Tab-separated table of C-alpha atoms in Angstrom:
chain	number	residue	atom	x	y	z
P	30	MET	CA	-95.102	-94.000	-149.504
P	31	LYS	CA	-95.498	-90.590	-151.321
P	32	THR	CA	-94.573	-90.175	-155.023
P	33	LEU	CA	-93.078	-86.783	-156.801
P	34	MET	CA	-92.984	-85.999	-160.385
P	35	LEU	CA	-90.458	-83.824	-161.089
P	36	ILE	CA	-90.215	-80.886	-164.009
P	37	GLY	CA	-87.061	-80.263	-165.226
P	38	TYR	CA	-83.888	-81.995	-165.182
P	39	GLY	CA	-81.116	-79.177	-164.420
P	40	ALA	CA	-79.009	-78.025	-161.603
P	41	MET	CA	-81.737	-77.449	-159.420
P	42	ALA	CA	-83.294	-80.623	-160.019
P	43	GLU	CA	-80.122	-82.684	-159.647
P	44	GLU	CA	-79.862	-80.866	-156.319
P	45	VAL	CA	-83.056	-82.032	-154.955
P	46	ILE	CA	-82.866	-85.360	-156.060
P	47	THR	CA	-79.364	-85.606	-154.550
P	48	ARG	CA	-81.450	-84.616	-151.080
P	49	LEU	CA	-84.583	-86.162	-151.513
P	50	PRO	CA	-85.811	-87.127	-148.030
P	51	ARG	CA	-87.222	-90.297	-147.129
P	52	GLY	CA	-91.134	-91.045	-147.411
P	53	ILE	CA	-91.292	-89.859	-150.849
P	54	THR	CA	-90.474	-91.656	-154.005
P	55	LEU	CA	-89.227	-89.885	-157.413
P	56	ARG	CA	-91.838	-91.545	-160.152
P	57	TRP	CA	-91.614	-89.384	-162.735
P	58	ILE	CA	-89.196	-86.778	-164.531
P	59	VAL	CA	-90.437	-84.231	-167.260
P	60	ALA	CA	-87.538	-83.735	-169.251
P	61	ARG	CA	-86.719	-83.402	-172.999
P	62	ALA	CA	-86.204	-86.417	-175.038
P	63	HIS	CA	-82.584	-86.425	-175.529
P	64	HIS	CA	-82.294	-87.071	-171.373
P	65	HIS	CA	-84.709	-89.643	-171.228
P	66	GLU	CA	-82.339	-92.408	-171.953
P	67	ALA	CA	-79.535	-91.100	-169.348
P	68	ILE	CA	-83.011	-91.092	-166.924
P	69	LEU	CA	-83.527	-94.517	-167.485
P	70	LYS	CA	-79.956	-95.814	-166.886
P	71	ARG	CA	-79.547	-93.676	-163.959
P	72	PHE	CA	-82.377	-94.911	-162.319
P	73	HIS	CA	-82.521	-98.587	-163.348
P	74	GLY	CA	-85.885	-97.896	-165.235
P	75	GLU	CA	-87.962	-97.200	-161.769
P	76	VAL	CA	-88.174	-93.617	-162.822
P	77	THR	CA	-90.273	-92.598	-166.000
P	78	PRO	CA	-89.263	-90.145	-168.331
P	79	ILE	CA	-91.817	-88.256	-169.757
P	80	GLU	CA	-92.398	-85.074	-172.092
P	81	ASP	CA	-96.537	-85.210	-172.094
P	82	ILE	CA	-97.988	-85.470	-168.548
P	83	ASN	CA	-101.314	-87.279	-170.059
P	84	GLN	CA	-98.893	-90.061	-170.267
P	85	VAL	CA	-99.570	-90.339	-166.405
P	86	ASN	CA	-102.583	-92.158	-165.202
P	87	GLU	CA	-101.572	-92.066	-161.388
P	88	LYS	CA	-101.897	-88.959	-159.235
P	89	PRO	CA	-98.573	-88.042	-157.878
P	90	SER	CA	-98.284	-86.778	-154.225
P	91	LEU	CA	-96.590	-83.431	-155.286
P	92	VAL	CA	-95.539	-81.830	-158.679
P	93	LEU	CA	-92.716	-79.958	-158.270
P	94	GLU	CA	-91.560	-77.722	-161.041
P	95	CYS	CA	-87.746	-76.922	-161.194
P	96	ALA	CA	-87.187	-75.601	-164.425
P	97	SER	CA	-88.414	-72.473	-165.968
P	98	HIS	CA	-90.777	-69.565	-166.396
P	99	GLN	CA	-91.868	-71.223	-169.851
P	100	ALA	CA	-92.169	-74.696	-167.738
P	101	VAL	CA	-94.692	-73.031	-165.525
P	102	LYS	CA	-96.672	-71.993	-168.447
P	103	GLN	CA	-96.162	-75.179	-170.647
P	104	TYR	CA	-97.047	-77.622	-167.980
P	105	ALA	CA	-98.844	-75.827	-164.869
P	106	PRO	CA	-102.393	-75.642	-166.358
P	107	LEU	CA	-102.887	-79.366	-167.018
P	108	VAL	CA	-101.332	-80.048	-163.860
P	109	LEU	CA	-103.708	-78.026	-162.204
P	110	GLN	CA	-106.896	-79.239	-164.519
P	111	LYS	CA	-105.906	-82.509	-162.932
P	112	GLY	CA	-106.597	-81.685	-159.334
P	113	TRP	CA	-102.890	-82.271	-158.521
P	114	ARG	CA	-100.502	-80.438	-156.196
P	115	LEU	CA	-98.088	-78.510	-158.201
P	116	ALA	CA	-95.281	-76.375	-156.118
P	117	ILE	CA	-93.306	-73.922	-158.239
P	118	ILE	CA	-89.888	-72.575	-157.643
P	119	SER	CA	-89.780	-70.411	-161.061
P	120	THR	CA	-92.427	-67.760	-158.964
P	121	GLY	CA	-91.601	-65.202	-161.726
P	122	ALA	CA	-94.048	-66.660	-164.237
P	123	LEU	CA	-96.911	-65.363	-161.999
P	124	ALA	CA	-95.615	-62.111	-162.834
P	125	ASP	CA	-97.608	-62.400	-165.954
P	126	THR	CA	-101.280	-61.456	-165.125
P	127	THR	CA	-102.710	-63.723	-167.913
P	128	THR	CA	-101.080	-66.579	-166.595
P	129	ALA	CA	-101.304	-65.786	-162.694
P	130	GLN	CA	-105.271	-65.309	-163.086
P	131	HIS	CA	-105.490	-68.611	-165.411
P	132	LEU	CA	-103.707	-70.924	-162.751
P	133	THR	CA	-105.614	-69.397	-159.846
P	134	ALA	CA	-108.507	-70.147	-161.631
P	135	LEU	CA	-107.712	-73.669	-162.801
P	136	ALA	CA	-106.710	-74.436	-159.126
P	137	LYS	CA	-110.089	-73.414	-157.679
P	138	GLN	CA	-112.361	-74.847	-160.473
P	139	HIS	CA	-110.404	-78.445	-160.443
P	140	HIS	CA	-109.750	-78.556	-156.590
P	141	GLY	CA	-105.655	-78.530	-157.287
P	142	GLN	CA	-103.186	-76.349	-155.400
P	143	LEU	CA	-100.902	-73.982	-156.693
P	144	ILE	CA	-97.726	-73.520	-154.040
P	145	PRO	CA	-95.129	-70.706	-154.992
P	146	LEU	CA	-92.129	-71.672	-152.786
P	147	THR	CA	-90.264	-69.193	-151.009
P	148	GLY	CA	-86.971	-69.849	-152.708
P	149	ALA	CA	-83.675	-68.075	-151.855
P	150	ILE	CA	-85.267	-65.816	-149.153
P	151	ALA	CA	-86.076	-65.782	-145.633
P	152	GLY	CA	-88.663	-63.562	-143.414
P	153	LEU	CA	-91.560	-64.176	-145.416
P	154	ASP	CA	-93.769	-64.976	-142.780
P	155	GLY	CA	-93.074	-61.773	-141.175
P	156	LEU	CA	-94.150	-59.698	-144.496
P	157	ARG	CA	-97.245	-61.953	-144.690
P	158	ALA	CA	-97.955	-60.658	-141.099
P	159	ALA	CA	-97.475	-57.201	-141.848
P	160	LYS	CA	-99.548	-57.029	-144.544
P	161	GLU	CA	-102.662	-57.422	-141.978
P	162	ALA	CA	-102.134	-54.100	-141.259
P	163	ASN	CA	-100.675	-50.837	-143.621
P	164	ILE	CA	-97.522	-51.675	-145.556
P	165	THR	CA	-96.281	-48.385	-147.149
P	166	GLN	CA	-93.076	-49.565	-148.731
P	167	VAL	CA	-91.209	-53.121	-149.841
P	168	THR	CA	-87.825	-52.574	-151.571
P	169	TYR	CA	-86.034	-55.997	-152.755
P	170	GLN	CA	-82.623	-55.884	-153.282
P	171	SER	CA	-80.542	-58.482	-155.368
P	172	ARG	CA	-76.903	-58.721	-155.476
P	173	LYS	CA	-74.739	-61.304	-157.381
P	174	SER	CA	-71.219	-61.864	-158.826
P	175	PRO	CA	-70.776	-60.826	-162.649
P	176	ALA	CA	-70.746	-64.656	-163.610
P	177	SER	CA	-74.312	-65.049	-161.941
P	178	TRP	CA	-75.629	-62.369	-164.091
P	179	ARG	CA	-73.840	-63.515	-167.783
P	180	ASN	CA	-75.377	-64.913	-170.280
P	181	GLY	CA	-78.722	-63.285	-169.988
P	182	PRO	CA	-80.495	-59.984	-169.956
P	183	ALA	CA	-78.272	-58.340	-167.478
P	184	GLU	CA	-75.803	-57.948	-170.252
P	185	GLN	CA	-78.177	-55.749	-172.090
P	186	PHE	CA	-78.020	-53.525	-169.158
P	187	ILE	CA	-74.151	-53.374	-168.461
P	188	ASP	CA	-70.971	-54.463	-169.588
P	189	LEU	CA	-70.299	-57.208	-166.978
P	190	SER	CA	-66.352	-57.203	-167.882
P	191	GLN	CA	-65.937	-53.459	-166.958
P	192	VAL	CA	-67.641	-53.612	-163.465
P	193	THR	CA	-65.146	-52.845	-160.764
P	194	GLU	CA	-67.510	-51.900	-157.872
P	195	ALA	CA	-70.738	-53.078	-156.852
P	196	THR	CA	-73.126	-51.323	-159.395
P	197	VAL	CA	-77.091	-51.107	-159.795
P	198	PHE	CA	-78.003	-51.804	-163.309
P	199	PHE	CA	-81.830	-52.129	-162.874
P	200	THR	CA	-84.188	-50.245	-160.775
P	201	GLY	CA	-88.107	-51.269	-161.352
P	202	SER	CA	-91.025	-52.944	-159.882
P	203	ALA	CA	-91.226	-56.837	-159.200
P	204	ARG	CA	-93.400	-57.305	-162.108
P	205	GLU	CA	-90.764	-55.737	-164.783
P	206	ALA	CA	-88.030	-57.760	-162.852
P	207	ALA	CA	-89.441	-60.763	-163.034
P	208	LEU	CA	-90.265	-60.682	-166.444
P	209	ASN	CA	-87.027	-59.306	-167.583
P	210	PHE	CA	-84.652	-61.254	-165.741
P	211	PRO	CA	-86.445	-64.829	-165.384
P	212	ALA	CA	-83.411	-66.556	-164.428
P	213	ASN	CA	-82.469	-64.485	-161.815
P	214	ALA	CA	-85.491	-62.563	-160.293
P	215	ASN	CA	-87.665	-65.171	-158.858
P	216	VAL	CA	-87.163	-63.944	-155.690
P	217	ALA	CA	-88.625	-60.441	-156.624
P	218	ALA	CA	-91.546	-62.264	-157.482
P	219	THR	CA	-92.167	-64.253	-154.216
P	220	VAL	CA	-91.570	-61.443	-152.142
P	221	ALA	CA	-94.368	-59.223	-154.202
P	222	LEU	CA	-96.453	-62.329	-153.894
P	223	TYR	CA	-96.276	-62.509	-150.058
P	224	GLY	CA	-96.518	-58.854	-149.278
P	225	ILE	CA	-98.046	-55.741	-151.602
P	226	GLY	CA	-98.004	-57.115	-155.196
P	227	MET	CA	-95.863	-57.055	-158.530
P	228	ASP	CA	-96.327	-53.283	-159.025
P	229	ASP	CA	-95.681	-51.737	-155.688
P	230	THR	CA	-92.584	-54.020	-154.650
P	231	GLN	CA	-89.397	-51.923	-155.493
P	232	VAL	CA	-86.422	-53.642	-156.756
P	233	GLN	CA	-83.083	-53.249	-157.227
P	234	LEU	CA	-80.318	-55.143	-159.227
P	235	ILE	CA	-76.907	-55.301	-158.271
P	236	VAL	CA	-73.603	-56.874	-159.851
P	237	ASP	CA	-70.826	-56.720	-157.359
P	238	PRO	CA	-67.784	-58.288	-158.539
P	239	ASN	CA	-66.447	-58.313	-155.112
P	240	THR	CA	-68.673	-60.919	-153.817
P	241	ARG	CA	-69.159	-64.694	-154.410
P	242	LYS	CA	-72.642	-65.223	-152.468
P	243	ASN	CA	-76.000	-64.456	-153.888
P	244	THR	CA	-77.641	-61.493	-151.573
P	245	HIS	CA	-80.969	-61.010	-150.827
P	246	ARG	CA	-82.210	-57.934	-148.593
P	247	ILE	CA	-85.815	-56.919	-148.142
P	248	GLU	CA	-86.795	-53.665	-146.207
P	249	VAL	CA	-90.504	-53.278	-145.461
P	250	GLN	CA	-92.153	-50.143	-143.825
P	251	GLY	CA	-95.432	-49.871	-142.212
P	252	ASP	CA	-97.961	-49.277	-139.610
P	253	PHE	CA	-96.550	-52.259	-137.809
P	254	GLY	CA	-92.717	-50.528	-137.812
P	255	GLN	CA	-89.675	-51.693	-139.966
P	256	PHE	CA	-87.612	-54.667	-140.660
P	257	CYS	CA	-84.973	-55.389	-142.782
P	258	ILE	CA	-83.758	-58.846	-143.460
P	259	GLU	CA	-80.298	-59.913	-145.548
P	260	LEU	CA	-79.191	-63.077	-146.610
P	261	ASN	CA	-75.854	-64.067	-148.207
P	262	GLY	CA	-76.557	-67.537	-149.700
P	263	ASN	CA	-74.212	-69.587	-151.475
P	264	PRO	CA	-74.789	-70.148	-155.474
P	265	LEU	CA	-75.032	-73.834	-156.708
P	266	PRO	CA	-71.960	-74.722	-157.949
P	267	SER	CA	-73.487	-76.197	-161.123
P	268	ASN	CA	-75.311	-72.910	-161.765
P	269	PRO	CA	-74.449	-69.488	-160.370
P	270	LYS	CA	-77.632	-67.996	-161.063
P	271	THR	CA	-79.381	-70.117	-158.433
P	272	SER	CA	-79.005	-69.591	-154.797
P	273	MET	CA	-78.805	-73.419	-152.715
P	274	LEU	CA	-81.497	-72.154	-150.372
P	275	SER	CA	-83.615	-71.933	-153.295
P	276	ALA	CA	-83.031	-75.805	-154.234
P	277	LEU	CA	-83.477	-76.472	-150.552
P	278	SER	CA	-86.740	-74.840	-150.771
P	279	ALA	CA	-87.784	-77.541	-153.151
P	280	VAL	CA	-86.408	-80.031	-150.997
P	281	ALA	CA	-88.366	-78.571	-148.061
P	282	ILE	CA	-91.713	-79.181	-149.743
P	283	CYS	CA	-90.944	-82.693	-150.549
P	284	ARG	CA	-89.993	-83.313	-146.985
P	285	HIS	CA	-93.346	-81.490	-145.709
P	286	VAL	CA	-95.275	-83.557	-148.227
P	287	ALA	CA	-93.761	-86.907	-146.963
P	288	GLU	CA	-94.283	-86.267	-143.580
P	289	GLN	CA	-97.838	-85.066	-143.546
P	290	ASP	CA	-101.032	-85.826	-145.782
P	291	ALA	CA	-101.938	-82.233	-146.551
P	292	ILE	CA	-100.016	-78.836	-146.130
């Protein structure tokens, strides 16, 4: 039986727990202390809540981050130093060059694995294939409802209560988007990682009061030709900032680990 360590205990982690496939057992949850009693009660002591990864001596089959950029920066170095396999949903943390280089070096040095999950977007296999030739342009566009952008950095760019039609409120690089909108722009970082990089991937962020979907659109041009992929995803009911598909990508990596010995 494969074992799972989950970093985070929010809406996305809850979705993963609810959908956890057979063949992998949740053994540890890295969470703040005020969650520990509830975790122990919910799982009847079969799941151990922790704050310090050093409390765990047994090697998990997979460590899955479902929390935040800060969680990646806080926990990923130690996980990789232990030579463990780590999948991250908060790929925007890798927009920080220092963080990305540090984690890559640790994974190589200690024979760990760092897996950026595909998250809320599809078509990344085509983007990765196109990279084998010359890609001249990648543009990623994110369109979400005001509720999805509320209580975050977007409110510094636009008055969400006054928006009456679809409005672009940010244009910049994937690096700028991921660093400035950590709860909303992980897909921008993921597209950049699979394609032409953080600085050359162009991003538009849009608020649209007439949608309930989280829409992700990638346009790619290069020697291969041109393609455009658009995905209209449902947000998690408990967290409109996050697409359900993003949580499902975390479930999918759990299933893959459960069914295979290696990725």
